[in-house]
Structures are given as structure tokens and as C-alpha cells.
Backbone as a ProteinNet text record, in pm:
[ID]
protein_1_A
[PRIMARY]
MVLQAFYVCFLLNILKRKTTIMDNMAKGNGDNALLRLRDINKTYMGAQPLHVLKGITLDIREGEFVSIMGASGSGKSTLLNILGILDSYDTGEYWLDGTLIKDLSETRAAQYRNRMIGFIFQSFNLISFKTAVENIELPLFYQGVPRRQRHKLAMDYLDRLGLADWAGHYPNEMSGGQKQRVAIARALITKPRIILADEPTGALDSKTSVEVMNLLTRLNADEGITIVVVTHESGVANQTNKIVHIKDGCIERIEENLDHNASPFGVNGFMK
[TERTIARY]
10513.5	10436.6	10518.8	10594.1	10676.5	10781.5	10846.1	10947.7	10887	10767.5	10700.5	10668.7	10620.5	10590.7	10717.9	10829.7	10957	10995.9	10983.6	11022.9	10929.9	10802.3	10708.9	10749.8	10780.2	10823.1	10955.9	11048	11177.3	11159.3	11074.2	11051.5	10981.5	10884.8	10817	10914.8	11009.5	11105.6	11197.5	11236.6	11317.4	11241.7	11114.8	11033.4	11015.2	10995.5	10978.5	11103.9	11222.5	11346.4	11367.4	11331	11341.4	11246.5	11125.4	11028.8	11073.9	11133.7	11182.8	11291.7	11378.8	11485	11423.5	11324.3	11257.4	11182.7	11115.7	11043	11139.3	11251.1	11346.1	11404	11425.2	11474.2	11374	11244.9	11139.5	11107.7	11134.4	11087.5	11200.9	11318.9	11427.3	11469.1	11475.8	11522.4	11434.7	11312.4	11221.7	11260.8	11345.2	11395.4	11285.6	11169.7	11061.1	10966.3	11004.5	10918.8	10927	10812.1	10807.7	10838.6	10783.5	10808.4	10874.2	10992.3	11061.2	11112.1	11067.5	11110.8	11192.1	11304.4	11388.4	11424.7	11368.1	11403.5	11388.3	11273.7	11249.6	11211.9	11280.1	11251.1	11227.6	11134.7	11099.9	11063.6	11129.8	11101.2	11078.5	10970.4	10945.8	11003.4	11097	11164.8	11084.1	11089.2	11020.6	11054.6	10975.4	10999	10991.8	10902.8	10891.9	10904.1	11023.3	11037.3	10934.6	10881.4	10776.4	10829.8	10854	10904.8	10785.1	10753.6	10627.7	10640.7	10758.9	10779.9	10902.2	10888.5	10990.8	11027.3	11126.6	11177.9	11083.9	11019.9	10921.8	10993.8	10960.8	11011.2	10891.1	10884.6	10765.6	10799.4	10747.6	10756.4	10616.8	10602.7	10478.5	10514.3	10458.3	10494.2	10400.1	10450	10371.3	10237.7	10129.4	9997	9925.8	9987.6	9920.2	9819.4	9719.3	9617.8	9626.2	9685.4	9725.7	9661.6	9619.1	9575.7	9671.4	9691.8	9767.9	9665.3	9639.1	9526.7	9576.4	9524.6	9560.1	9479.4	9485.8	9411.6	9479.9	9412.8	9472.7	9599	9705.8	9831.6	9920.1	9877.9	9955.1	10078	10081.7	10194.3	10162.4	10037.5	10003	10013.1	9970.4	9977.2	10122.2	10203.4	10346.3	10410.1	10376.2	10428.5	10388.5	10261.9	10215.8	10289.7	10313.1	10384.8	10527.6	10590.5	10724.9	10719.9	10620.6	10605.6	10583.7	10512.2	10482	10587.6	10698.8	10810.9	10763	10667.1	10618.6	10685	10750.3	10817.1	10943.7	11041	11167.7	11164.1	11262.8	11277.9	11417.1	11437.9	11564.9	11667.2	11632.4	11724.1	11649.6	11725.3	11667.2	11686	11613.2	11620	11481.3	11453.9	11332.6	11372.7	11336.7	11366.5	11236.8	11233.3	11120.6	11161.9	11105.7	11138.6	11290.7	11357.1	11499.9	11588.3	11528.9	11605.9	11594.6	11708.4	11708.3	11656.7	11550.3	11490.7	11545.3	11642.6	11707.7	11772.8	11741.4	11804.6	11790.3	11673.4	11649.3	11622.4	11662.2	11621.5	11471.4	11407.9	11264.2	11232.9	11321.7	11299.1	11300	11399.3	11410.3	11292.9	11255.3	11139.6	11013.6	10994.2	10876.5	10875.5	10992.9	11000.1	10951.6	10995.9	10950.3	10799.3	10750.7	10606.6	10525.7	10565.1	10490.1	10492.8	10601.8	10618.4	10554.8	10554.3	10518.4	10398.1	10362	10266.6	10149	10028.9	9908.2	9854.7	9800.6	9755.3	9605.2	9541.2	9399	9391.2	9322.5	9318.3	9175.2	9168.4	9038.7	8961.4	9029.7	8962.5	8959.4	8989.7	8981.2	9092.7	9124.2	9229.5	9207.4	9080.8	9049.5	9062.5	9101.2	9114.4	8975.8	8930.8	8790.7	8753.4	8849.3	8814.8	8840.4	8863.3	8879	8769.6	8726	8620	8674.2	8582.7	8625.7	8729.8	8705.4	8800	8932.2	8928.2	9053.3	9135.1	9066.6	9137.2	9207.5	9141.8	9200.3	9317.6	9311.2	9417.7	9547.2	9539.4	9654.9	9784.2	9784	9911	9975.1	9891.2	9944.7	9998.4	9937.5	9989.9	10132.3	10157.5	10290	10389.3	10338.6	10424.6	10449.3	10386.1	10408	10326.7	10219.1	10134	10052.4	10045.5	9970.6	9824.1	9768.4	9635.9	9528.1	9525.4	9419.6	9430.6	9553.6	9573.6	9533.5	9571.9	9537.7	9388.3	9323.3	9177.2	9107.6	9152.5	9091	9109.9	9230.7	9257	9171.1	9158.6	9078.2	8932.7	8882.3	8742.2	8723.5	8823.7	8816.6	8800.3	8879.6	8872.2	8741.5	8692.9	8561.5	8452.8	8461.4	8363.6	8371.5	8494.2	8513.6	8452.9	8458.2	8409.9	8266.8	8199.7	8059.2	8033.4	8130.4	8116.8	8130.1	8113.6	8131.6	8039	7918	7821.5	7859.3	7956.9	7997.4	8129.4	8177	8309.8	8322.7	8216.5	8223.5	8180.7	8155.3	8109.8	8228.5	8209.3	8311.5	8290.7	8393.9	8383.2	8264.5	8231.4	8122.2	7984.5	7982.8	7857.4	7844	7940.2	7940.3	7924.8	7874.5	7864	8002.6	8011.8	8138.1	8185.6	8094.5	8132.2	8180.3	8116.4	8158.7	8297.4	8318.6	8451.2	8560.2	8529.6	8633.4	8660.1	8561	8583.5	8666.5	8643.5	8729.6	8873.9	8889.7	9023.1	9089.8	9012	9067.3	9108.5	9025.9	9061.9	9190.3	9203.3	9327.3	9447.1	9430.6	9540.7	9577.7	9481.2	9503.8	9557.3	9539.7	9559.6	9704.6	9799.9	9941	9982.6	9886	9910.7	10018.7	9999.2	10100.4	10099.8	10210.8	10218.4	10164.1	10158.6	10120.2	10014.5	9910.8	9813.2	9823.9	9843.1	9844.9	9721.5	9639	9510.2	9508.2	9499.2	9499	9355.9	9299.3	9161.1	9064	9062.7	8982.9	8833.3	8784.6	8641	8606.6	8704.4	8685.2	8581.1	8562.1	8465.1	8337.2	8316.9	8202.8	8106.1	7979.4	7884.1	7913.1	7849.9	7886.3	7857.9	7746.2	7714.8	7812.5	7847	7944	8081.7	8113.3	8241.6	8254.1	8146.8	8148.2	8173.9	8109.8	8125.9	8270.8	8330.5	8469.3	8563.9	8543.4	8632.1	8612.6	8490.6	8469.3	8540.5	8542.7	8614.6	8764.7	8821.4	8963.9	8993.5	8902	8918.8	8923.6	8835	8833.1	8960.2	9009	9132	9249.2	9254.3	9361.6	9348.1	9227.8	9207.3	9221.9	9167.1	9163.3	9292.6	9356	9471.2	9602	9593.5	9714.6	9789.2	9718.3	9781	9803.8	9924.1	9954.2	9883.5	9800.3	9723.4	9751.4	9782	9803.6	9704.9	9620	9516.3	9545.8	9549	9558.1	9417.1	9384.1	9249.6	9249.2	9146.1	9123.4	8995.4	8933.5	8807.1	8830.3	8784.8	8805.8	8732.8	8617.2	8543.8	8619.5	8687.8	8769.9	8886.6	8954	9069.6	9030.3	8911.5	8869.6	8849.1	8839.4	8830	8965.7	9074	9209	9254.8	9358.6	9406.3	9510.3	9564.3	9661.3	9640.5	9638.4	9617	9741.3	9801.3	9915.8	9863.2	9867.8	9818.5	9933.7	9912.9	10017.4	9965.2	10051.1	10012.5	10136.8	10122.4	10230.7	10359.5	10346.9	10464	10529.9	10470.4	10523.4	10421.8	10470.9	10384.5	10356.8	10231.5	10192.5	10188.7	10121.6	10112.9	10068.8	10093.5	10049.8	9956.4	9838.9	9729.6	9696.2	9716.2	9668.3	9515.6	9451.8	9305.9	9240.4	9285.5	9234.3	9086.4	9038.1	8897	8807.9	8872.4	8800.4	8702.8	8752.2	8669.8	8735.7	8826.9	8895.5	8801.2	8697.5	8601.9	8473.5	8360.3	8235.9	8248.8	8206.9	8207.9	8082.7	8006.2	7892.9	7771.9	7665.3	7537.4	7436.5	7382.9	7290.4	7351.5	7480.5	7546.5	7599.2	7593.7	7642.9	7761	7860	7977	7953.8	8001.7	7994.2	8109
7416	7526.1	7656.8	7682	7802.6	7800.5	7679.8	7666.4	7687	7632.2	7647.1	7795.6	7866.9	8009.7	8086.1	8046.5	8114.9	8101.1	7978.6	7957.1	8028	8035.9	8109.7	8255.9	8317.9	8456	8473.2	8374.6	8381.2	8383.6	8295.1	8288.8	8414.9	8465.9	8589.6	8705.5	8712.6	8822	8812	8691.1	8674.3	8727.2	8689	8734.3	8886.1	8942	9087.3	9161.1	9108.1	9174.6	9173	9062.3	9056.7	9159.1	9164.5	9259.5	9403.4	9429	9561.9	9604.8	9513.9	9546.2	9587.5	9512.5	9546	9678.1	9699.4	9824.7	9944	9927.8	10036.6	10073.1	9972	9998.4	10081.3	10054.4	10127	10261.9	10278.3	10399.1	10482.3	10463.4	10547.9	10515.3	10387.6	10345.4	10391.5	10431.4	10470.4	10597.6	10682.3	10801.5	10901.2	10890.3	10983.9	10933.8	10829.6	10779.2	10872.6	10910.5	10991.9	10905.3	10784.5	10685.7	10563.3	10529.1	10416	10321.6	10197.8	10095	9990.9	9951.9	9849.7	9743.6	9622.3	9503.5	9530.8	9586.1	9621.6	9498.2	9479.2	9370.2	9428.8	9367.8	9412.4	9291.4	9276.8	9169.5	9229.5	9190.9	9228.4	9119	9157.3	9059.3	9031.7	8909.3	8866.8	8722.8	8659	8517.2	8437.3	8481.1	8420.8	8535.6	8556.3	8666.3	8657.9	8774.3	8779.9	8860.2	8790.9	8854.4	8904.3	9034.2	9086.4	9139.1	9186.6	9232.6	9160.2	9107.5	9019.7	9065.1	9148.7	9190	9275	9375.4	9459.7	9559.1	9556	9651	9714	9848	9917.1	10061.8	10109.8	10250.1	10310.5	10427.7	10505.1	10643.8	10680.2	10806.7	10918.6	11040.2	11156.3	11157.8	11180.4	11189.2	11057.5	10947.5	10817.5	10800.2	10719.4	10681.6	10530	10484.5	10345.7	10288.4	10162	10090.1	9972.8	9945.7	9827.9	9737.7	9625.4	9540.1	9405.2	9363.9	9232.7	9201.5	9078.5	9035	9085.2	9069.9	9103.8	9021.8	9090.6	9021.9	9006.3	9067.2	9052.4	9143	9243.2	9335.9	9471.4	9494	9615.2	9740.5	9731.2	9847.8	9878	9774	9795	9867.3	9827.7	9892.3	10038.8	10067.7	10207.7	10288.2	10228	10297.8	10332.2	10242.6	10269.9	10385.6	10381.7	10491.8	10624.7	10624.1	10744.4	10781.8	10711	10734.2	10726.6	10635.7	10607.9	10482.4	10405.5	10283.1	10270.1	10196.9	10177.9	10043.2	10019.6	9891.3	9838.7	9709.3	9645.3	9656	9608.1	9614.9	9662	9706	9760.9	9910.8	9976.3	10121.1	10177.8	10291.5	10366	10507.9	10549.6	10683.1	10761.6	10879.2	10969.3	11096	11115.2	11231.1	11246.1	11134.5	11137.2	11137.2	11134.1	11133.9	10997.6	10938.8	10809.8	10828.3	10753	10758.5	10639.5	10665.7	10558.1	10617.4	10559.2	10597.8	10747.3	10802.7	10942.8	10965.7	11081.3	11120.2	11147.5	11143.8	11169.7	11310.7	11405.5	11543.1	11553.5	11488.4	11491.5	11418	11304.2	11230	11314.4	11385.5	11470.8	11581.7	11636.1	11741.8	11691.7	11572.1	11515.4	11489.7	11432.3	11405.5	11535.1	11636.5	11761.3	11833.9	11817	11889.7	11819.4	11685.9	11614.5	11520.8	11479.4	11367.8	11406.7	11371	11380.6	11242.3	11222.6	11089.8	11089.4	10979.7	10954.3	10815.7	10804.8	10681	10625.6	10494.8	10429.1	10484.1	10509.6	10552.7	10706	10777	10922.7	10994.9	10950.3	11009.7	11159.4	11196.9	11334.5	11349.8	11469.4	11498	11531.3	11454.3	11459.5	11593.9	11662.8	11787.2	11911.1	11888.8	12001.7	11995.9	12111.8	12119.7	12077.7	12067	12027.9	12124.5	12253.3	12349.2	12348.1	12324.1	12317.1	12193.3	12081	11962.2	11986.1	12055.5	12081.9	12176.6	12269.9	12369.3	12308.5	12194.8	12143.2	12132.1	12073	12063.6	12199.3	12303.3	12438	12499.2	12461.9	12508	12458.7	12331.5	12274.4	12331.3	12387.7	12454.3	12601	12648.1	12787	12889.3	12846.2	12938.2	13021.8	13154.3	13239	13195.4	13219.9	13169.5	13213.3	13341.6	13391.1	13325.9	13312.5	13254.5	13106.6	13031.9	12888.7	12867	12956.3	12943.7	12967.9	13068.9	13097.2	12980.5	12924.2	12810.4	12689.6	12666.2	12551.8	12569.8	12690.7	12718	12701.1	12739.2	12722.4	12574	12488.6	12344.7	12283.7	12330.5	12283.3	12318.6	12437.5	12480.9	12395.3	12367.4	12285.6	12145.9	12093	11958.8	11958	12072.5	12080.1	12072.2	12115.3	12104.6	12237.1	12347.2	12478.7	12496.7	12443.9	12458.7	12373.1	12282.4	12193.5	12235.9	12353.4	12397	12395.8	12431	12440	12313	12206.4	12081.7	11992.2	11912.4	11818.6	11684.1	11600.2	11472.2	11385.3	11386.4	11300.5	11353.9	11469.6	11526.3	11503.9	11435.4	11416.8	11270.8	11247.1	11109.9	11061.3	10931.4	10876.1	10943	10965.4	11030.1	11172.2	11244.8	11382.3	11383.3	11290.9	11283.5	11250.5	11161.3	11126.5	11244.8	11323.6	11440.4	11545.2	11558	11646	11594.7	11462.1	11404.4	11427.3	11420.3	11447.2	11594.5	11683	11825.2	11849.6	11784.9	11797.7	11749	11639.1	11585.1	11679.8	11753.1	11838	11976.7	12021.3	12164.3	12207.8	12116.9	12153.4	12143.5	12113.5	12098.2	11993	11871.4	11767.9	11717.8	11660.1	11598.5	11456.4	11396.8	11257.8	11244.3	11167.6	11128.8	10977.6	10936.4	10794.8	10765.9	10674.3	10644.5	10498.7	10475.5	10340.2	10297.1	10213.7	10165.6	10283.4	10382.5	10503.9	10480.4	10367.5	10338.7	10230.6	10184.8	10068.6	10089.7	10216.6	10242.7	10305.3	10297.4	10364.6	10264.4	10304.5	10219.2	10226.4	10138.5	10124.3	10250.7	10316.3	10436.1	10549.4	10567.3	10670.6	10636.6	10506.4	10463.1	10508.4	10492.8	10538.7	10689.8	10765	10911.2	10949.7	10883.2	10913.6	10879.6	10761.6	10722.3	10815.1	10860.6	10954.6	11087	11127.7	11249.2	11234.4	11120.5	11095.6	11091.1	11031.7	11025.7	11165.2	11252.9	11391.3	11465	11446.6	11512.1	11471.3	11341.8	11290.8	11350.2	11347	11390.9	11542.6	11618.8	11764	11831.3	11776.6	11844.5	11768.3	11647.8	11573.6	11521	11509.6	11457.5	11306.7	11262.4	11120.3	11058.3	10956.7	10896.1	10746.9	10697.9	10554.4	10509.8	10411.9	10363.8	10217.5	10187.6	10049	9998.5	9880.9	9827.3	9675.7	9613.7	9472.2	9453.5	9565.7	9560.7	9580.9	9484.8	9493.5	9613.9	9648.5	9763.1	9893.6	9908.2	10028	10029.2	9916	9906.6	9939.1	9901.6	9920.8	10067.2	10154.4	10297.2	10355.2	10285.2	10336.9	10294.1	10357.9	10333.6	10223.7	10184.1	10074.6	10000.5	9868.7	9784.7	9698.6	9716.6	9634.5	9524	9402.2	9288.1	9233.7	9227.6	9182	9065.1	8963.1	8844.3	8791.2	8763.9	8707.4	8786.8	8919.9	9006.1	9020.6	8959.7	8966.8	9035.2	9107.2	9158	9044.5	9005.2	8897.9	8949.9	9064.4	9124.2	9268	9342.8	9483.2	9495.3	9544	9542.8	9685.7	9717.5	9844.5	9839.8	9949.8	9944.3	10073.6	10123.5	10250.7	10242.7	10123.9	10108.6	10079.1	10057.9	10032.6	9916.2	9808.8	9689.8	9568.4	9595.4	9486.1	9403.8	9466.8	9395.2	9476.9	9417.5	9495.2	9606.6	9724.4	9837.6	9919.4	9924	10012.9	9961.1	9941.1	9910.7	10006.9	10097.6	10198.8	10280.6	10313.9	10399.1	10326.2	10195.5	10118.9	10034.6	10027.1	9947.5	9801.7	9714.6	9570.7	9531.6
10045.6	9990.3	9988.2	10096.6	10101.1	9991.5	9973.8	9870.9	9730.9	9713.1	9582.6	9555.9	9655.7	9640.4	9607.2	9672	9644.2	9496.5	9444.3	9305.7	9209.8	9242.3	9156.8	9148.2	9265.5	9267.6	9192.2	9208.9	9142.6	8991.3	8940	8795.1	8745.1	8824.8	8785.9	8775.1	8869.8	8869.4	8748.4	8707.6	8587.7	8465.4	8455.4	8343.2	8344.4	8466.2	8476.6	8433.2	8471.5	8433.7	8284	8218.9	8073.1	8009.3	8064.2	8012.9	8033.4	8150.6	8181.7	8082.8	8046.8	7951	7818.3	7771.6	7645.3	7655.2	7769.7	7788.7	7790.4	7858.9	7867.6	7732.7	7647.5	7513.2	7436.8	7461.1	7388.4	7448.5	7581.1	7650.7	7709.1	7659.9	7707.5	7847.7	7884	8015.8	8130.8	8101.8	8207.5	8279.7	8214.6	8283	8309.6	8243.8	8269	8377.6	8448.1	8555.9	8676	8728.9	8850.4	8973.1	8973.9	9079.6	9014.2	9060.9	9000.5	9111	9105	9197.8	9123.5	9182.4	9122	9225	9204.4	9283.6	9433.5	9472.4	9611.9	9693.6	9805.8	9898.3	10036.9	10107.1	10242.2	10326.2	10440.8	10537	10674.6	10738.2	10877.1	10965.9	11051.4	11133.4	11260.2	11305.4	11427.7	11454.9	11538.5	11565.3	11436.1	11344.8	11212.5	11110.9	11050.1	10955.1	10843.1	10803.9	10703.3	10585.1	10473.5	10352.3	10272	10286	10232.9	10089.5	10049.1	9913.3	9857.8	9736.5	9678.9	9538.3	9529.9	9400	9318.2	9381.5	9312	9220.8	9093.1	8994.1	8924	8930.2	8881.2	8847.1	8734	8696.4	8693.7	8753.2	8744.8	8694.3	8582	8517.6	8561.1	8543.7	8584.1	8509.4	8586.9	8527.5	8514.6	8555.6	8546.9	8660.8	8633	8732.5	8746.9	8856	8872.7	8997.7	8988.6	9108.9	9133.9	9262	9305.6	9372.2	9309.7	9351.9	9399.9	9513.6	9567.8	9690.1	9731.2	9850	9975.7	10088.9	10217.8	10238.6	10278.9	10302.7	10179.5	10066.9	9942.4	9938.3	10026.3	10028.4	9969.8	9927	9856.9	9945.9	10071.3	10160.2	10199	10216.4	10244.3	10126.9	10005.8	9886.7	9883.2	9913.2	9914.6	10021.3	10137.8	10245.9	10204.4	10127.7	10078.3	9976.7	9887.3	9790.6	9862.1	9973.3	10048.2	10150.5	10152.3	10245.6	10389.6	10413.4	10547.5	10604.8	10519.2	10559	10474.8	10526.5	10453.2	10383.4	10297.5	10231.9	10263.3	10246.9	10283.6	10170.9	10052.7	9938.3	9816.5	9716.6	9595.6	9591.2	9501.5	9487	9463.4	9528.4	9505.1	9469	9346.1	9297.3	9288	9349.5	9346.3	9272.8	9154.5	9071.1	9054.3	9031.4	9006.3	9128.5	9249.6	9373.8	9440.2	9475.8	9544.4	9686.8	9720.7	9854	9933.1	10017.4	10093	10216.9	10332.3	10460.7	10487.1	10458.5	10488	10634.2	10686	10819.8	10818.1	10933.9	10938.6	10893	10924.3	10879.9	10728.4	10667.2	10521.3	10455.1	10512.5	10460	10466.6	10579.1	10596.9	10492.9	10459.7	10358.6	10222.6	10183.8	10057.6	10058.7	10170.8	10180.4	10170.4	10244.8	10248.4	10114.7	10039.7	9914.8	9796.9	9797.2	9676.1	9686.4	9809.3	9822.6	9909.9	9863.8	9944.4	9971.8	10092.6	10136.1	10159.8	10116.3	10147.2	10208.6	10324.7	10399.5	10407.4	10423.9	10439.2	10557	10668.6	10791	10804.7	10694.6	10682.7	10758.5	10882.3	10965.2	10986.8	11008	11045.4	11196.4	11238.5	11381.3	11437.8	11535.2	11578.9	11641.6	11704.5	11773.5	11687.5	11557.3	11465.6	11360.5	11316.4	11215.4	11078.6	10981.8	10847.2	10793.3	10805	10749.1	10823.7	10953.7	11031.7	10994.4	10968.3	10923.5	10790.9	10700.8	10568	10579.3	10673	10691.1	10744.9	10813.3	10887.6	10808.3	10686.7	10613.1	10587.8	10564.9	10541.7	10670.6	10783.5	10913.8	10931.6	10899.1	10915	10813.1	10705.6	10608.6	10642.3	10749.4	10793	10717.3	10650	10575.2	10675.8	10656.4	10750	10764.7	10879.7	10914.1	10814.5	10781.8	10692.5	10553.9	10505.6	10373.3	10370.2	10473.4	10471.6	10490.4	10566.9	10582.2	10449.2	10374.8	10244.9	10148.9	10145.1	10057.4	10094.4	10224.3	10270.5	10232.6	10244.9	10206.8	10056.2	9980.1	9834.2	9798.4	9865.1	9836.4	9884.7	10000.4	10045	9945.2	9890.1	9793.2	9664.6	9619.4	9499.7	9516	9638.5	9664.3	9717.2	9711.4	9749.2	9899.1	9978.5	10124.1	10196.9	10125.1	10188.9	10310	10302.2	10411.6	10533.7	10516.8	10625.3	10687.5	10656.1	10700.2	10852.6	10923.2	11069.4	11141.6	11068.5	11128.2	11166.3	11269.4	11315.2	11245	11241.1	11171.2	11213.6	11342.9	11388.2	11345.8	11281.2	11230.8	11079.6	11017.4	10873.2	10836.3	10716.3	10663.2	10618.6	10588.4	10542.8	10414.6	10321.2	10196.6	10216.9	10307.5	10335.3	10401.7	10494.2	10559.3	10457.3	10362.7	10265	10171	10139.2	10056.6	10132.5	10262.2	10343.9	10341.1	10352.9	10349.7	10213.5	10106.3	9973	9960.7	10013	10010.3	10089.5	10201.3	10281.8	10203.8	10129.3	10049.3	9934.1	9882	9764.9	9798.7	9920.4	9949.1	9933.5	9945.5	9925.7	9779.3	9691.8	9547.8	9522.3	9571.8	9551.7	9407.4	9366.3	9232.6	9236.4	9356.7	9371.7	9481.3	9454	9555.8	9577	9701.7	9737.4	9819.7	9771.9	9838.3	9880.9	10011.5	10066.9	10096.4	10010.2	10025.2	10049	9959.8	9986.1	9991.6	9939.1	9942.1	10044.2	10121	10208.6	10316.4	10360.8	10467.7	10414.1	10282.7	10219.9	10158.7	10145.3	10073.6	9924.2	9848	9707	9626	9652	9574.6	9604.7	9732	9768.7	9715.6	9708.5	9652.3	9506.8	9430.5	9291	9285	9371.8	9371.6	9404.1	9501.4	9538.6	9422.6	9360.9	9249.7	9129.4	9106.1	8997.2	9024.7	9150.4	9189	9162.8	9202.7	9177.3	9026.9	8951.3	8805.4	8745.6	8791.3	8740	8778.4	8899.8	8942.6	8856.8	8823	8737.6	8595.7	8541.2	8403.8	8389.6	8484.2	8470.6	8517.2	8620.2	8679	8660.5	8603.3	8573.8	8696.4	8808.6	8930	8915.8	8951.5	8952.9	9071.6	9048.2	9155.9	9160.2	9279.6	9300.8	9408.4	9373.5	9462.9	9499	9627.1	9672.3	9701.2	9650.4	9670.5	9655.6	9715.2	9689.1	9606.1	9564.7	9493.7	9342.9	9263.8	9119	9059.1	9115.3	9063.8	9079.9	9193.7	9215.9	9119.8	9107.2	9019.1	8874.4	8834.2	8696.1	8660.5	8759.5	8732.2	8692	8721.8	8694.4	8555.6	8505.7	8370.3	8361.9	8475.8	8480.5	8611.8	8604.4	8723.1	8745.1	8862.1	8902.3	8993.4	8945.9	9025.7	9109.2	9242.2	9332.6	9415.1	9430.3	9506	9578.4	9707.1	9786.4	9772	9764.7	9760.8	9623.5	9520.3	9383.4	9291.8	9191.9	9088.3	8990.4	8980.9	8886.9	8744.1	8725.9	8591.9	8607.1	8500.8	8493.2	8372.9	8399.3	8300	8259.4	8130.1	8077.1	8072	8113.4	8132.6	8084.1	7970.9	7921.3	7883.2	7847.3	7812.1	7933.2	8049.6	8174.4	8163.3	8104.6	8090.8	8156.3	8253.2	8319.4	8404.3	8458.2	8539.9	8543	8579.9	8587.4	8690.9	8654.3	8747.4	8730.8	8837.7	8839.5	8764.9	8833	8772.6	8833	8748.8	8797.4	8910.2	8895.1	8993.4	9113.4	9115.4	9228.7	9189.4	9277.2	9250.5	9282.2	9195.8	9225.2	9316.4
[MASK]
++++++++++++++++++++++++++++++++++++++++++++++++++++++++++++++++++++++++++++++++++++++++++++++++++++++++++++++++++++++++++++++++++++++++++++++++++++++++++++++++++++++++++++++++++++++++++++++++++++++++++++++++++++++++++++++++++++++++++++++++++++++++++++++++++++++++++++++++

């Protein structure tokens, strides 16, 4: 079975490379890609080495709204961590806005993350002993923004997301949807060009999931932010304009989804 899976991935990579050549001829070699991956491989070493990414080649252009969809263990979260410079890769190339991301020091990696990337997590990752507004201010604190200025900016984002009245509340006093909106505001406050969202609806009920995905859709449409969402839910993926299907560490196919009819999404405001 392992050998069979290897050959399937090998054949898929050959087909992808042929497709990439044709795409590059039509699109100017992909030079306008904000995120560019070429033949990325990643193995976690241990008693039994685990080859989690196998020849990943992918372009994501500025302003795209993309989902990476796959089952648990497919490699999608590892791929997102590499895009977010939270994890390294073994071989291949990752270019971020024309800069090769490889063997960076932690200081240099943090500079790229703070300047270009906002993160949204399934578990919110809010600091429990800080209020909503204090959580949102944190990225600006690390950038050295003066206290009064960062507080005003954080309040502006809370107001935009309908949470101004919750500024002084702690995470354990908020619902899951409210906590995720605080997390989104925290991701946006540094005005990143890219938002990476790892299962952003995973801890939410179906109705709140629709609200969060609608919010991300508006951010992409109105502000042109490049958004990449990792999910195992077809309904979430169907909100995005491009779906990257990943299985066993390989990209199976990339599906254009501008009509949002890849799968059923939402019945009377509820996600399937």
C-alpha cells in the first residue's frame, strides 16, 4: 500500500509539472504570485519517518481567496505552517512576495510574519488574562506602537466587527463566535497582506461558522486581502474562490470555484 501511494503521488507530480509549464506559458511564469511553492517536501523524522508533503507546487496570487481542503493527516496544516513561516521544509523552494524563504533565523522569520501575515486559529489562541481589546493590541505592542495609538486602533477594529461593547471582557466571558471575531481583529490590526486561517470554524456551531466565513469573504472582496483557509469541511471550502484538494501529502487537483457550487453550503443560514 505504501509503494502504491508513492507511485500515485509520483504520477500526480509529473502531471502537475506538465500543467505548471502550460500555466506558466499562459501567465508569465507565475511571477505575479504572492505565495509560490515549488516541489516542496517535508518529512518528520522519528522511529518511523513520516513524509507529510510530497512535491507540493502551488501559486497563490495577491487578492485570492483560497482553501486547502483535506482529511485529517493529509498534510494541509503542515502546508499552512510552512506558508506562515512557522515550520521549515526539507527540499524545494518557497517564495514569499519574491523573497526565497529558506533557513531564516527566528528573528528574520518573525519580521516577515509581523509585517505580512495575520493568523487565525481554530482554538482562537487568545490570552485568558487579557481583555478583548488587550488581545487585539498585542501585535502592535510587539511592533513598538505607542500605547494610546494601539488602543485606539484596537477599539476601531472591535467597532468594525460589532464588539465595541465587549472591549473590557475576558475570553471566558465571550461566546465562540465573539472570540473568533476578536482573533480576526487581532490578525487584521497590523494590516497584513495575507491572512492564514487554520480551521477557523472548527470550534464553532454551524450558524456561527457561516457568519465567520461571510466576514472573511467580505474582507477579501472589500479590502483585497489574500486569504488562505485550511479546512476539512466542504461547506467552508465552497465559500472560497479556489479549492486546493490535498490527500496523503499530494495535491490531487485545484478547483476554480467562482460560482461557489463545488458543494452544498448553507441551508437557511446553517452550514452543512
